[in-house]
Tab-separated table of C-alpha atoms in Angstrom:
chain	number	residue	atom	x	y	z
D	5	MET	CA	121.150	112.811	64.894
D	6	LYS	CA	122.794	115.018	67.537
D	7	ILE	CA	124.725	113.760	70.590
D	8	LEU	CA	126.164	115.647	73.528
D	9	ILE	CA	129.243	114.117	75.135
D	10	VAL	CA	129.988	115.421	78.614
D	11	GLU	CA	133.611	114.267	79.305
D	12	ASP	CA	136.608	116.023	80.871
D	13	ASN	CA	139.264	113.635	79.706
D	14	LYS	CA	140.543	114.930	76.331
D	15	ILE	CA	142.105	111.574	75.393
D	16	ALA	CA	138.790	109.744	76.149
D	17	LEU	CA	136.935	112.307	74.161
D	18	MET	CA	139.217	111.842	71.198
D	19	GLY	CA	138.555	108.123	71.296
D	20	ILE	CA	134.795	108.591	71.431
D	21	ARG	CA	134.912	111.059	68.564
D	22	LYS	CA	136.956	108.599	66.496
D	23	ILE	CA	134.499	105.747	67.077
D	24	LEU	CA	131.469	107.867	66.471
D	25	SER	CA	133.010	109.356	63.299
D	26	GLU	CA	131.933	106.116	61.600
D	27	TYR	CA	128.350	107.589	61.750
D	28	PRO	CA	128.391	110.313	59.055
D	29	ASN	CA	125.068	111.845	60.051
D	30	MET	CA	125.872	112.204	63.709
D	31	GLU	CA	126.469	115.749	64.951
D	32	ILE	CA	128.756	115.655	68.046
D	33	CYS	CA	128.648	118.428	70.624
D	34	THR	CA	130.983	118.325	73.662
D	35	ALA	CA	131.302	119.784	77.144
D	36	GLU	CA	134.059	119.221	79.645
D	37	ASN	CA	131.820	119.263	82.759
D	38	GLY	CA	128.200	119.249	83.811
D	39	LEU	CA	127.947	123.076	84.259
D	40	ILE	CA	129.153	123.767	80.743
D	41	ALA	CA	126.741	121.096	79.432
D	42	LEU	CA	123.878	122.599	81.333
D	43	ASN	CA	124.643	126.050	80.006
D	44	PHE	CA	124.996	124.710	76.488
D	45	LEU	CA	121.546	123.061	76.710
D	46	ASN	CA	119.857	126.081	78.309
D	47	GLU	CA	121.264	128.397	75.657
D	48	SER	CA	120.708	126.080	72.732
D	49	LYS	CA	118.676	127.710	70.041
D	50	SER	CA	118.752	124.705	67.805
D	51	GLU	CA	117.676	121.094	68.201
D	52	LEU	CA	118.444	119.490	71.433
D	53	PRO	CA	120.599	116.352	71.486
D	54	HIS	CA	118.830	112.993	70.812
D	55	PHE	CA	120.890	111.678	73.753
D	56	THR	CA	123.700	112.593	76.126
D	57	LEU	CA	126.712	110.537	76.939
D	58	LEU	CA	127.693	111.595	80.465
D	59	ASP	CA	130.789	110.922	82.517
D	60	LEU	CA	130.381	110.928	86.294
D	61	ASN	CA	133.778	111.980	87.530
D	62	MET	CA	134.301	115.598	86.396
D	63	PRO	CA	135.376	118.866	88.043
D	64	ILE	CA	133.066	121.832	88.753
D	65	MET	CA	129.794	119.841	88.263
D	66	ASN	CA	129.978	116.093	88.165
D	67	GLY	CA	127.651	113.761	86.395
D	68	ILE	CA	125.366	113.129	89.283
D	69	GLU	CA	125.020	116.823	89.941
D	70	PHE	CA	124.243	117.425	86.304
D	71	LEU	CA	121.549	114.751	86.380
D	72	LYS	CA	119.885	116.309	89.354
D	73	GLU	CA	119.912	119.735	87.718
D	74	ILE	CA	118.752	118.620	84.271
D	75	LYS	CA	115.704	116.788	85.694
D	76	LYS	CA	114.540	120.057	87.187
D	77	ILE	CA	114.299	121.787	83.792
D	78	GLU	CA	111.032	121.025	81.969
D	79	ASN	CA	112.365	121.236	78.368
D	80	LEU	CA	115.553	119.276	79.090
D	81	LYS	CA	114.466	116.610	81.522
D	82	THR	CA	113.333	114.251	78.714
D	83	ILE	CA	116.834	114.101	77.022
D	84	PRO	CA	117.984	110.554	77.414
D	85	ILE	CA	121.167	110.428	79.521
D	86	VAL	CA	123.490	107.416	79.143
D	87	ILE	CA	126.157	107.199	81.852
D	88	HIS	CA	129.671	106.538	80.524
D	89	THR	CA	132.115	106.180	83.453
D	90	THR	CA	135.031	104.369	85.061
D	91	SER	CA	132.871	103.782	88.218
D	92	PHE	CA	131.751	100.244	89.141
D	93	ASN	CA	130.277	101.636	92.308
D	94	THR	CA	126.765	100.149	92.850
D	95	LEU	CA	125.661	103.216	94.735
D	96	ASP	CA	126.513	105.394	91.670
D	97	ILE	CA	124.493	102.922	89.510
D	98	LYS	CA	121.479	103.163	91.814
D	99	ILE	CA	121.624	106.970	92.102
D	100	CYS	CA	121.855	107.301	88.322
D	101	GLU	CA	118.871	104.994	87.852
D	102	GLU	CA	116.831	106.913	90.392
D	103	LEU	CA	117.709	110.196	88.743
D	104	GLY	CA	116.397	108.878	85.429
D	105	SER	CA	119.464	107.849	83.419
D	106	VAL	CA	118.480	105.458	80.614
D	107	GLY	CA	121.758	103.443	80.623
D	108	TYR	CA	124.996	102.927	82.556
D	109	PHE	CA	128.112	101.509	81.073
D	110	VAL	CA	131.670	101.341	82.362
D	111	LYS	CA	134.509	102.430	80.150
D	112	GLU	CA	136.362	99.334	79.075
D	113	LEU	CA	140.171	99.146	79.033
D	114	ASP	CA	139.872	96.679	76.157
D	115	MET	CA	139.433	98.941	73.193
D	116	VAL	CA	137.576	96.248	71.046
D	117	LYS	CA	134.954	95.875	73.831
D	118	TYR	CA	134.842	99.668	74.491
D	119	LYS	CA	134.200	100.340	70.748
D	120	SER	CA	131.588	97.650	70.523
D	121	ASN	CA	129.727	99.003	73.576
D	122	LEU	CA	129.772	102.585	72.330
D	123	LYS	CA	128.558	101.467	68.925
D	124	LEU	CA	125.753	99.454	70.552
D	125	ILE	CA	124.560	102.618	72.262
D	126	ALA	CA	124.833	104.751	69.162
D	127	ASP	CA	122.956	102.139	67.079
D	128	TYR	CA	120.224	101.876	69.625
D	129	TRP	CA	119.580	105.608	69.677
D	130	ILE	CA	119.821	105.846	65.908
D	131	GLU	CA	117.218	103.071	65.589
D	132	SER	CA	114.903	104.487	68.218
D	133	LYS	CA	114.922	107.802	66.404
D	134	ARG	CA	113.628	106.126	63.238
D	135	THR	CA	110.619	104.597	64.990
Protein backbone atom coordinates (compact mmCIF):
# COMPACT_ATOMS: atom_id res chain seq x y z
CA MET A 1 0.00 0.00 0.00
CA LYS A 2 1.24 3.45 -0.89
CA ILE A 3 0.31 6.64 0.98
CA LEU A 4 1.17 10.25 0.20
CA ILE A 5 1.47 12.55 3.21
CA VAL A 6 1.27 16.26 2.40
CA GLU A 7 2.53 18.02 5.52
CA ASP A 8 4.84 21.00 6.00
CA ASN A 9 5.53 20.49 9.72
CA LYS A 10 8.60 18.27 10.02
CA ILE A 11 7.83 17.28 13.62
CA ALA A 12 4.26 16.28 12.72
CA LEU A 13 5.60 14.33 9.76
CA MET A 14 8.06 12.47 12.00
CA GLY A 15 5.18 11.52 14.30
CA ILE A 16 3.03 10.30 11.42
CA ARG A 17 5.92 8.26 10.01
CA LYS A 18 6.57 6.71 13.42
CA ILE A 19 2.92 5.69 13.85
CA LEU A 20 2.64 4.33 10.31
CA SER A 21 5.95 2.45 10.63
CA GLU A 22 3.89 -0.19 12.44
CA TYR A 23 2.55 -1.12 8.98
CA PRO A 24 5.48 -2.92 7.34
CA ASN A 25 3.91 -3.07 3.88
CA MET A 26 3.10 0.63 3.69
CA GLU A 27 5.19 2.79 1.37
CA ILE A 28 5.18 6.37 2.59
CA CYS A 29 5.78 9.27 0.20
CA THR A 30 5.85 12.87 1.42
CA ALA A 31 5.51 16.40 0.12
CA GLU A 32 5.84 19.62 2.10
CA ASN A 33 3.09 21.51 0.27
CA GLY A 34 0.34 21.03 -2.29
CA LEU A 35 2.41 22.15 -5.27
CA ILE A 36 5.16 19.63 -4.57
CA ALA A 37 2.50 16.93 -4.06
CA LEU A 38 0.78 17.82 -7.33
CA ASN A 39 4.08 17.74 -9.22
CA PHE A 40 4.96 14.41 -7.60
CA LEU A 41 1.63 12.89 -8.64
CA ASN A 42 1.77 14.30 -12.17
CA GLU A 43 5.31 13.01 -12.68
CA SER A 44 4.75 9.65 -11.00
CA LYS A 45 5.69 6.80 -13.27
CA SER A 46 4.79 4.18 -10.69
CA GLU A 47 1.64 3.26 -8.84
CA LEU A 48 -0.34 6.21 -7.50
CA PRO A 49 -1.02 6.38 -3.75
CA HIS A 50 -3.96 4.43 -2.38
CA PHE A 51 -4.83 7.51 -0.36
CA THR A 52 -3.43 10.91 0.55
CA LEU A 53 -3.24 12.41 4.01
CA LEU A 54 -3.48 16.18 3.45
CA ASP A 55 -2.77 19.08 5.78
CA LEU A 56 -4.70 22.28 5.03
CA ASN A 57 -2.40 24.99 6.37
CA MET A 58 0.74 24.98 4.22
CA PRO A 59 2.76 27.56 2.32
CA ILE A 60 2.86 27.93 -1.49
CA MET A 61 -0.22 25.76 -2.16
CA ASN A 62 -2.46 24.96 0.78
CA GLY A 63 -4.67 21.91 1.12
CA ILE A 64 -7.83 23.48 -0.29
CA GLU A 65 -5.95 24.79 -3.33
CA PHE A 66 -4.47 21.31 -3.80
CA LEU A 67 -7.92 19.70 -3.62
CA LYS A 68 -9.25 22.11 -6.25
CA GLU A 69 -6.35 21.32 -8.59
CA ILE A 70 -6.25 17.55 -8.18
CA LYS A 71 -9.97 17.23 -8.93
CA LYS A 72 -9.31 18.81 -12.36
CA ILE A 73 -6.86 16.06 -13.37
CA GLU A 74 -8.59 12.99 -14.77
CA ASN A 75 -6.10 10.31 -13.66
CA LEU A 76 -5.61 11.86 -10.20
CA LYS A 77 -9.09 12.97 -9.16
CA THR A 78 -10.08 9.54 -7.83
CA ILE A 79 -7.23 9.34 -5.29
CA PRO A 80 -8.95 9.38 -1.88
CA ILE A 81 -7.95 12.48 0.10
CA VAL A 82 -8.20 12.47 3.89
CA ILE A 83 -7.83 15.89 5.48
CA HIS A 84 -5.48 15.97 8.46
CA THR A 85 -5.38 19.43 10.01
CA THR A 86 -5.50 21.63 13.09
CA SER A 87 -8.54 23.50 11.74
CA PHE A 88 -11.89 23.06 13.48
CA ASN A 89 -13.38 25.65 11.10
CA THR A 90 -16.76 24.40 9.86
CA LEU A 91 -16.28 26.30 6.59
CA ASP A 92 -13.06 24.35 5.95
CA ILE A 93 -14.91 21.10 6.62
CA LYS A 94 -17.73 22.06 4.25
CA ILE A 95 -15.35 23.16 1.48
CA CYS A 96 -13.32 19.96 1.77
CA GLU A 97 -16.47 17.84 1.57
CA GLU A 98 -17.66 19.78 -1.48
CA LEU A 99 -14.26 19.31 -3.12
CA GLY A 100 -14.49 15.55 -2.64
CA SER A 101 -12.36 14.74 0.37
CA VAL A 102 -13.29 11.36 1.85
CA GLY A 103 -12.53 12.25 5.45
CA TYR A 104 -11.58 15.08 7.77
CA PHE A 105 -9.87 14.71 11.08
CA VAL A 106 -8.36 17.25 13.41
CA LYS A 107 -4.86 16.65 14.75
CA GLU A 108 -5.19 15.72 18.40
CA LEU A 109 -2.91 17.12 21.08
CA ASP A 110 -3.47 13.92 23.04
CA MET A 111 -0.98 11.53 21.44
CA VAL A 112 -2.93 8.41 22.40
CA LYS A 113 -6.05 9.72 20.61
CA TYR A 114 -3.96 11.00 17.72
CA LYS A 115 -2.30 7.64 17.20
CA SER A 116 -5.64 5.86 17.49
CA ASN A 117 -7.24 8.13 14.87
CA LEU A 118 -4.35 7.77 12.45
CA LYS A 119 -4.35 3.99 12.83
CA LEU A 120 -8.12 3.88 12.23
CA ILE A 121 -7.61 5.72 8.94
CA ALA A 122 -4.75 3.47 7.88
CA ASP A 123 -6.67 0.32 8.85
CA TYR A 124 -9.71 1.48 6.92
CA TRP A 125 -7.75 2.05 3.69
CA ILE A 126 -5.81 -1.19 4.07
CA GLU A 127 -9.05 -3.09 4.50
CA SER A 128 -10.75 -1.30 1.60
CA LYS A 129 -7.81 -2.21 -0.65
CA ARG A 130 -8.36 -5.89 0.14
CA THR A 131 -11.99 -5.86 -1.00
